[in-house]
Structure formats: structure tokens, C-alpha cells
Coordinates of C-alpha atoms in Angstrom, one line a residue:
M16 CA 15.2 7.7 -24.6
E17 CA 13.2 9.6 -22.0
A18 CA 13.6 8.7 -18.3
V19 CA 10.6 7.2 -16.6
T20 CA 9.5 9.0 -13.5
Y21 CA 7.8 7.0 -10.7
V22 CA 5.8 8.6 -8.0
A23 CA 5.2 5.6 -5.7
N24 CA 6.2 2.0 -5.0
V25 CA 4.9 -1.0 -3.2
G26 CA 7.9 -3.3 -2.6
T27 CA 9.5 -3.8 -6.1
E28 CA 6.3 -2.7 -7.9
K29 CA 6.7 1.0 -9.2
F30 CA 3.9 3.3 -10.3
K31 CA 3.9 6.3 -12.6
T32 CA 0.7 7.7 -11.1
Y33 CA -0.9 7.9 -7.7
V34 CA -4.1 6.4 -9.1
E35 CA -2.3 3.2 -10.2
A36 CA -0.6 2.9 -6.8
F37 CA -3.7 3.4 -4.7
E38 CA -5.7 1.0 -6.9
Y39 CA -2.9 -1.6 -6.5
V40 CA -2.9 -1.2 -2.7
A41 CA -6.7 -1.4 -2.5
A42 CA -6.6 -4.7 -4.5
N43 CA -3.6 -6.3 -2.9
G44 CA -2.6 -4.5 0.3
G45 CA 1.0 -3.8 1.1
D46 CA 3.2 -0.9 2.1
L47 CA 2.8 2.0 -0.3
V48 CA 5.6 4.6 -0.3
I49 CA 5.0 8.0 -2.1
T50 CA 8.3 9.0 -3.7
G51 CA 7.2 12.0 -5.8
A52 CA 4.7 14.7 -6.2
S53 CA 1.5 14.5 -8.2
D54 CA -1.5 16.8 -8.7
E55 CA -3.9 13.9 -9.5
T56 CA -7.4 13.7 -8.3
L57 CA -8.0 10.5 -6.3
G58 CA -11.2 8.8 -5.4
V59 CA -12.5 6.5 -2.7
Y60 CA -10.5 3.3 -2.1
N61 CA -11.9 0.2 -0.4
I62 CA -9.1 -1.2 1.8
T63 CA -9.8 -4.9 2.6
K64 CA -6.3 -6.1 3.0
N65 CA -3.6 -4.8 5.4
A66 CA -2.1 -1.7 4.0
T67 CA 0.2 1.2 5.0
I68 CA 0.5 4.5 3.2
D69 CA 3.7 6.6 3.7
L70 CA 2.8 9.8 2.0
G71 CA 6.4 10.9 1.8
G72 CA 5.5 14.4 3.1
Q73 CA 3.0 15.0 0.3
S74 CA -0.6 16.2 0.6
I75 CA -3.3 14.3 -1.3
T76 CA -7.1 14.3 -1.6
A77 CA -8.6 10.8 -1.2
A78 CA -10.9 8.7 1.0
F79 CA -10.6 5.2 2.4
V80 CA -13.1 2.6 3.5
V81 CA -11.6 0.0 5.8
D82 CA -13.4 -3.3 5.7
G83 CA -12.9 -7.0 5.9
G84 CA -10.9 -6.8 9.1
A85 CA -8.1 -5.0 7.4
Q86 CA -5.5 -2.9 9.3
F87 CA -4.8 0.4 7.6
E88 CA -2.1 3.0 8.5
I89 CA -1.4 6.5 7.2
D90 CA 2.0 8.1 7.8
N91 CA 4.1 11.2 6.9
G92 CA 1.7 13.6 5.1
T93 CA -1.7 15.1 4.8
V94 CA -4.9 13.5 3.5
T95 CA -7.9 15.8 2.7
A96 CA -11.3 14.1 2.1
P97 CA -13.0 14.7 -1.2
A98 CA -16.3 16.5 -1.1
K99 CA -19.0 14.7 1.0
N100 CA -16.6 12.0 2.3
D101 CA -14.8 11.2 5.4
V102 CA -11.0 10.6 5.0
I103 CA -11.4 7.2 6.7
Y104 CA -14.7 5.2 7.1
I105 CA -14.1 2.1 9.3
K106 CA -16.7 -0.6 8.7
N107 CA -14.7 -3.6 9.9
G108 CA -11.1 -3.2 10.7
K109 CA -8.5 -0.9 12.3
A110 CA -7.0 2.5 11.2
T111 CA -3.9 4.1 12.6
V112 CA -3.0 7.8 12.0
E113 CA 0.7 8.2 12.8
A114 CA 2.2 11.2 14.6
D115 CA 3.4 12.8 11.4
A116 CA 0.0 12.4 9.6
T117 CA -2.9 14.8 9.3
L118 CA -6.4 14.0 8.2
V119 CA -8.6 17.0 7.1
A120 CA -12.4 16.5 6.8
S121 CA -14.5 18.0 4.0
T122 CA -17.7 17.4 5.8
D123 CA -18.4 16.6 9.5
C124 CA -15.5 14.4 10.6
A125 CA -12.1 13.1 9.4
V126 CA -12.9 9.5 10.6
F127 CA -16.2 7.8 10.8
M128 CA -16.7 4.4 12.4
K129 CA -20.0 2.5 12.0
N130 CA -20.9 -1.0 11.4
L131 CA -24.2 -1.3 9.6
D132 CA -24.3 -5.0 8.5
N133 CA -21.9 -7.2 10.4
A134 CA -22.6 -7.9 14.1
E135 CA -19.1 -9.5 14.5
A136 CA -17.2 -6.6 13.0
Q137 CA -14.3 -5.0 15.0
L138 CA -13.9 -1.2 14.8
A139 CA -10.7 0.3 16.1
L140 CA -8.8 3.6 15.7
D141 CA -5.4 4.7 17.0
V142 CA -4.7 8.4 16.5
Y143 CA -1.2 9.8 17.2
G144 CA -1.4 12.5 14.5
T145 CA -3.9 15.3 13.8
L146 CA -7.5 15.1 12.9
V147 CA -9.1 18.3 11.6
G148 CA -12.9 18.7 11.4
A149 CA -14.7 20.6 8.7
E150 CA -15.1 24.3 9.2
G151 CA -18.5 25.9 9.8

């Protein structure tokens, strides 16, 4: 019998792919811990529940939209935005980039904060890590 390799977990939930793990966190919130490498292409994830992503020292390409008053944290790795996206777009909530995290923009900026449709939305950003703007 072949051993199953997991690349991430949220509590006792284990995932074979990054896509499964990020989709789970987008739907349910929680503390995602990356435990293995993967070369998967990730998309844009809407974070509407409190979530923490510990990248386990890995580098990924993904984007996150923080909304619904969620608190979102990225830790221990590098996130590069897919083409024509910011790494984090805060619509209503708070994002934290921890000291050992790096966000790399593919367009203008790594983090974009703008509320277009909710006068009561709260926008907050704590940066302890590194934000890298697009070149050129």
C-alpha cells in the first residue's frame, strides 16, 4: 500500500494538495499549516472568516481578498501575486504580514485596501514582514 503524502493541515484536517487546503480555509477559516512542498498553481481566495496561513518556509503564488470583517495573517514564507492581482486586497477586515513573511506584487502593489460598497467596513493592515512592489 502506497503511503499518503499530505502537504498541509488545518487542525486535524489533512490535505494532499494546496488547492484543497486553501479552499477549505476560504470556506471555514482556521489555522492552515503548510507541511510540504507543491508546485500547484493557486487562484484568488475570498477570506471571510478568521484565518492564519503558516507557509512552512514555502513560496506560493496566490491572492487573497479579505472581507466580512475577517482577520487574516500570513506567516513564514513568500506569497507572489498571480498576474494582474494584489497579494492581499482588503475590502473589510484586517491583514497581518508577520516578520518572516514576504509579499511580492505582480502589478502595482502587494496590498491594496479599498472599500467600495460598505460605509461601515473596517480596513486595517499590520506589516512586520516585507512588501515588494512590482518592478518597472
